[in-house]
CSV table of C-alpha atoms and ligand atoms in Angstrom, one decimal:
chain,number,residue,atom,x,y,z
K,1,MET,CA,1.2,-10.3,25.6
K,2,ILE,CA,3.7,-8.2,23.6
K,3,GLU,CA,4.5,-4.9,25.3
K,4,GLN,CA,3.9,-2.1,22.8
K,5,ILE,CA,6.7,0.4,22.4
K,6,HIS,CA,6.4,4.0,23.6
K,7,ALA,CA,5.5,7.0,21.4
K,8,GLU,CA,9.0,8.5,21.7
K,9,GLN,CA,10.4,5.2,20.4
K,10,VAL,CA,8.0,5.4,17.4
K,11,ALA,CA,9.3,8.8,16.5
K,12,ALA,CA,12.9,7.7,16.7
K,13,ASN,CA,12.1,4.5,14.6
K,14,PHE,CA,10.4,6.6,11.9
K,15,ILE,CA,13.4,8.8,11.6
K,16,LYS,CA,15.6,5.8,11.2
K,17,VAL,CA,13.4,4.4,8.5
K,18,VAL,CA,13.4,7.7,6.6
K,19,ASN,CA,17.2,7.8,6.8
K,20,LYS,CA,17.4,4.2,5.5
K,21,VAL,CA,15.0,4.9,2.6
K,22,CYS,CA,17.1,8.0,1.7
K,23,GLU,CA,20.4,6.1,1.8
K,24,THR,CA,19.0,3.2,-0.2
K,25,ALA,CA,17.5,5.5,-2.9
K,26,ARG,CA,20.8,7.5,-3.2
K,27,ARG,CA,22.8,4.3,-3.4
K,28,VAL,CA,21.0,3.2,-6.5
K,29,GLY,CA,20.9,6.7,-8.0
K,30,ARG,CA,17.3,7.5,-7.2
K,31,ASP,CA,15.8,10.6,-5.7
K,32,PRO,CA,14.6,9.9,-2.2
K,33,LYS,CA,11.8,12.4,-2.7
K,34,GLU,CA,10.0,10.1,-5.2
K,35,ILE,CA,9.5,7.4,-2.5
K,36,THR,CA,6.4,7.5,-0.3
K,37,ILE,CA,6.6,5.8,3.1
K,38,VAL,CA,3.2,4.5,4.1
K,39,GLY,CA,2.9,3.6,7.8
K,40,ALA,CA,1.1,0.3,8.1
K,41,THR,CA,-0.9,1.0,11.3
K,42,LYS,CA,-3.1,-2.1,11.8
K,43,SER,CA,-3.4,-2.6,15.6
K,44,VAL,CA,-1.4,0.5,16.4
K,45,ASP,CA,-3.2,3.0,18.6
K,46,VAL,CA,-3.8,6.6,17.8
K,47,GLU,CA,-1.3,8.0,20.2
K,48,ARG,CA,1.6,6.1,18.5
K,49,ILE,CA,0.3,7.0,15.0
K,50,LYS,CA,0.2,10.7,16.0
K,51,ALA,CA,3.8,10.4,17.3
K,52,ALA,CA,5.0,9.4,13.8
K,53,ILE,CA,2.9,12.1,12.2
K,54,ALA,CA,4.5,14.7,14.4
K,55,VAL,CA,7.9,13.8,13.0
K,56,GLY,CA,6.8,13.7,9.4
K,57,LEU,CA,4.8,10.6,8.5
K,58,THR,CA,2.3,11.7,5.8
K,59,ASP,CA,0.6,8.5,4.7
K,60,ILE,CA,-0.9,5.7,6.7
K,61,GLY,CA,-2.4,2.4,5.5
K,62,GLU,CA,-5.1,0.4,7.4
K,63,ASN,CA,-6.3,-3.2,6.9
K,64,TYR,CA,-9.7,-3.2,8.6
K,65,VAL,CA,-12.6,-0.9,7.8
K,66,GLN,CA,-14.0,-0.5,11.3
K,67,GLU,CA,-10.6,0.1,12.8
K,68,ALA,CA,-9.8,2.7,10.2
K,69,LEU,CA,-13.1,4.5,10.7
K,70,ARG,CA,-12.5,4.7,14.4
K,71,LYS,CA,-9.0,6.1,14.0
K,72,TYR,CA,-10.1,8.5,11.3
K,73,GLU,CA,-12.5,10.1,13.9
K,74,SER,CA,-9.4,11.4,15.8
K,75,ILE,CA,-6.8,11.7,13.2
K,76,GLY,CA,-8.9,13.1,10.3
K,77,ASP,CA,-7.2,14.5,7.2
K,78,ALA,CA,-3.8,15.2,9.0
K,79,VAL,CA,-2.5,12.3,6.8
K,80,ARG,CA,-3.4,10.6,3.5
K,81,TRP,CA,-5.3,7.4,4.2
K,82,HIS,CA,-4.6,4.2,2.3
K,83,PHE,CA,-6.5,1.0,2.4
K,84,ILE,CA,-4.1,-1.9,2.2
K,85,GLY,CA,-6.1,-4.9,3.5
K,86,HIS,CA,-8.6,-7.2,1.8
K,87,LEU,CA,-11.7,-5.2,1.1
K,88,GLN,CA,-15.2,-6.7,1.0
K,89,SER,CA,-17.4,-5.1,-1.6
K,90,ASN,CA,-20.1,-4.3,1.0
K,91,LYS,CA,-17.6,-2.1,2.8
K,92,ALA,CA,-16.5,-0.2,-0.2
K,93,LYS,CA,-18.9,2.7,0.5
K,94,TYR,CA,-17.2,3.5,3.8
K,95,VAL,CA,-13.7,3.4,2.4
K,96,VAL,CA,-14.3,5.7,-0.6
K,97,ARG,CA,-15.3,8.5,1.9
K,98,PHE,CA,-11.9,9.0,3.4
K,99,CYS,CA,-9.3,6.9,1.7
K,100,LYS,CA,-7.1,8.4,-1.0
K,101,LEU,CA,-5.7,5.2,-2.4
K,102,ILE,CA,-7.0,1.7,-2.2
K,103,GLN,CA,-4.0,-0.6,-2.7
K,104,SER,CA,-5.8,-3.9,-2.6
K,105,LEU,CA,-8.0,-4.0,-5.7
K,106,ASP,CA,-8.0,-7.6,-6.8
K,107,ARG,CA,-11.3,-8.2,-8.7
K,108,LEU,CA,-13.6,-6.5,-11.1
K,109,SER,CA,-16.7,-6.8,-8.9
K,110,LEU,CA,-15.0,-4.7,-6.2
K,111,ALA,CA,-13.9,-2.2,-8.9
K,112,GLU,CA,-17.6,-1.9,-10.0
K,113,GLU,CA,-18.8,-1.3,-6.5
K,114,LEU,CA,-16.0,1.3,-5.8
K,115,SER,CA,-16.9,3.0,-9.1
K,116,LYS,CA,-20.5,3.2,-8.2
K,117,ARG,CA,-19.9,4.6,-4.8
K,118,ALA,CA,-17.2,7.1,-5.9
K,119,PHE,CA,-19.4,8.3,-8.7
K,120,GLN,CA,-22.3,8.9,-6.2
K,121,LEU,CA,-20.0,11.1,-4.2
K,122,GLY,CA,-18.9,13.0,-7.3
K,123,ARG,CA,-15.3,11.9,-6.9
K,124,THR,CA,-12.7,9.6,-8.3
K,125,ILE,CA,-11.1,6.9,-6.2
K,126,ASP,CA,-7.5,5.9,-7.0
K,127,VAL,CA,-6.6,2.3,-6.8
K,128,LEU,CA,-3.6,0.0,-7.1
K,129,VAL,CA,-4.1,-3.5,-8.4
K,130,GLN,CA,-2.8,-6.1,-6.0
K,131,VAL,CA,-0.8,-8.8,-7.7
K,132,ASN,CA,-0.3,-12.2,-6.1
K,133,ILE,CA,3.3,-12.3,-7.4
K,134,GLY,CA,4.3,-15.5,-5.6
K,135,GLY,CA,1.2,-17.4,-6.7
K,136,GLU,CA,0.5,-18.2,-3.0
K,137,GLU,CA,-2.9,-19.8,-2.3
K,138,THR,CA,-3.1,-18.0,1.1
K,139,LYS,CA,-2.7,-14.5,-0.4
K,140,PHE,CA,-5.1,-12.2,-2.1
K,141,GLY,CA,-4.3,-10.5,-5.4
K,142,VAL,CA,-4.8,-11.2,-9.1
K,143,PRO,CA,-2.4,-13.6,-10.8
K,144,PRO,CA,0.3,-11.7,-12.7
K,145,SER,CA,-1.0,-13.2,-16.0
K,146,GLU,CA,-4.4,-11.6,-15.4
K,147,ALA,CA,-3.4,-8.2,-14.2
K,148,ILE,CA,-3.5,-6.4,-17.5
K,149,GLU,CA,-6.9,-7.8,-18.4
K,150,LEU,CA,-8.3,-6.6,-15.0
K,151,ILE,CA,-6.8,-3.2,-15.6
K,152,ARG,CA,-8.3,-2.8,-19.0
K,153,ALA,CA,-11.7,-3.6,-17.6
K,154,VAL,CA,-11.3,-1.2,-14.6
K,155,ALA,CA,-10.2,1.5,-17.0
K,156,LYS,CA,-13.6,1.5,-18.6
K,157,LEU,CA,-15.4,2.3,-15.3
K,158,GLU,CA,-16.2,5.8,-14.2
K,159,GLY,CA,-15.1,7.2,-10.8
K,160,ILE,CA,-12.1,4.9,-10.4
K,161,LYS,CA,-8.6,5.2,-11.7
K,162,VAL,CA,-5.7,2.7,-11.7
K,163,ARG,CA,-2.5,4.3,-10.5
K,164,GLY,CA,-0.2,1.3,-10.3
K,165,LEU,CA,0.5,-2.0,-8.6
K,166,MET,CA,0.9,-3.4,-5.1
K,167,CYS,CA,2.2,-6.8,-4.0
K,168,ILE,CA,2.9,-8.8,-0.8
K,169,PRO,CA,5.6,-11.3,-1.9
K,170,PRO,CA,6.2,-14.6,-0.1
K,171,TYR,CA,8.0,-14.2,3.2
K,172,LYS,CA,11.7,-15.1,3.1
K,173,SER,CA,13.9,-14.9,6.2
K,174,ASP,CA,16.7,-13.5,3.9
K,175,PRO,CA,15.3,-10.4,2.1
K,176,GLU,CA,17.7,-11.2,-0.8
K,177,ASP,CA,15.4,-14.1,-1.6
K,178,VAL,CA,12.5,-11.7,-2.2
K,179,ARG,CA,14.4,-9.8,-4.9
K,180,PRO,CA,13.3,-12.0,-7.8
K,181,TYR,CA,9.6,-11.3,-6.9
K,182,PHE,CA,10.3,-7.6,-6.8
K,183,ARG,CA,12.0,-7.8,-10.2
K,184,LYS,CA,9.0,-9.6,-11.7
K,185,MET,CA,6.7,-6.9,-10.3
K,186,MET,CA,8.8,-4.2,-11.9
K,187,GLU,CA,8.7,-6.1,-15.3
K,188,LEU,CA,4.9,-6.3,-15.1
K,189,PHE,CA,4.7,-2.7,-14.1
K,190,GLU,CA,6.7,-1.6,-17.1
K,191,ARG,CA,4.8,-3.9,-19.4
K,192,ILE,CA,1.5,-2.3,-18.4
K,193,GLU,CA,3.0,1.1,-18.7
K,194,ARG,CA,4.1,0.4,-22.2
K,195,ALA,CA,0.6,-0.8,-23.1
K,196,LYS,CA,-0.6,2.9,-22.6
K,197,ILE,CA,-4.1,2.0,-21.5
K,198,TYR,CA,-6.4,5.0,-21.7
K,199,GLY,CA,-7.2,6.4,-18.3
K,200,VAL,CA,-4.5,4.4,-16.5
K,201,SER,CA,-1.5,6.1,-14.9
K,202,MET,CA,1.2,3.8,-13.7
K,203,ASP,CA,2.5,6.1,-11.0
K,204,TYR,CA,3.0,3.8,-8.0
K,205,LEU,CA,4.7,0.6,-7.4
K,206,SER,CA,3.9,-0.3,-3.8
K,207,MET,CA,6.2,-3.1,-2.5
K,208,GLY,CA,8.5,-3.6,0.4
K,209,MET,CA,7.7,-4.0,4.1
K,210,SER,CA,9.7,-3.8,7.3
K,211,HIS,CA,12.2,-6.5,6.6
K,212,ASP,CA,12.6,-6.1,2.8
K,213,TYR,CA,12.0,-2.5,1.9
K,214,GLU,CA,15.6,-1.7,1.1
K,215,VAL,CA,15.7,-4.5,-1.5
K,216,ALA,CA,12.3,-3.3,-2.9
K,217,ILE,CA,13.6,0.2,-3.3
K,218,GLU,CA,16.7,-1.1,-5.1
K,219,GLU,CA,14.3,-2.9,-7.5
K,220,GLY,CA,12.2,0.2,-8.2
K,221,ALA,CA,9.5,0.5,-5.5
K,222,ASN,CA,8.3,4.1,-5.0
K,223,MET,CA,5.9,3.3,-2.2
K,224,VAL,CA,6.9,1.2,0.8
K,225,ARG,CA,4.4,0.0,3.5
K,226,ILE,CA,6.1,-0.2,6.9
K,227,GLY,CA,4.6,-1.4,10.1
K,228,THR,CA,6.9,-3.1,12.6
K,229,ALA,CA,10.0,-1.2,11.9
K,230,ILE,CA,8.2,2.0,12.9
K,231,PHE,CA,5.6,1.0,15.4
K,232,GLY,CA,7.2,-2.1,17.0
K,233,PRO,CA,5.7,-5.6,17.2
K,234,ARG,CA,1.9,-5.9,16.9
K,235,LYS,CA,-0.4,-7.1,19.7
C,1,PLP,C1,1.0,-5.3,7.9
C,1,PLP,C2,1.2,-4.9,6.5
C,1,PLP,C3,2.4,-4.3,6.1
C,1,PLP,C4,3.5,-3.9,7.0
C,1,PLP,O1,4.1,-5.1,7.6
C,1,PLP,P1,5.5,-5.0,8.5
C,1,PLP,O2,6.2,-6.2,8.2
C,1,PLP,O3,5.0,-4.9,9.9
C,1,PLP,O4,6.2,-3.8,8.0
C,1,PLP,C5,2.5,-3.9,4.8
C,1,PLP,N1,1.5,-4.2,3.9
C,1,PLP,C6,0.4,-4.8,4.2
C,1,PLP,C7,-0.6,-5.1,3.2
C,1,PLP,C8,0.2,-5.2,5.6
C,1,PLP,O5,-1.0,-5.8,5.9
């Protein structure tokens, strides 16, 4: 079994990541303040999550509904909660209660369910459309060619608002090899922005994980989702 790292190490790692994000942003002439770091906290215990919050982590992303609900009990609204995993429609009702941003919208039927549930609660749920930018069979997400059509359909629903795009590109041992996928995402993002779809705000481009977030920021990401680099290897 992999030994989990200590809470003090988590705090130190988080600060390193913040510094790297800032350096990278400045290097390409961007304001570091416009970049949100989302801690990817699947399988990370509450103690370690709190250690990162104590040194400035403001956003966390969970992949599994039960796990997220359990952690929400003890962390509450000390951070903004994101949902970054595949979401089954029958669990949408739990997620709209406490998540601020669902980053994994990949189909209209899920949007319809989220819309219904959010509307019942008298709120609006913000979502990112997940794009399968590498066309991988093993990954969720809408094909790039269908993204705009999905967004136009979601834009017509009440209680749900598209705020941008998210992707998990193919894994490459050299992060330079991921750059073309990040570029394609940025092009798609800009194309949708130019379409000026009523009710859609293209505010967030969520891409970049522990081993490739610097390249993602260079290519225009303003939201990065970081797990291992902050919390160490997962169980
Ligand atoms: C686990 C996960 C991450 C973070 O992965 P790391 O490589 O550990 O940084 C980011 N996004 C999603 C959707 C994830 O499931």
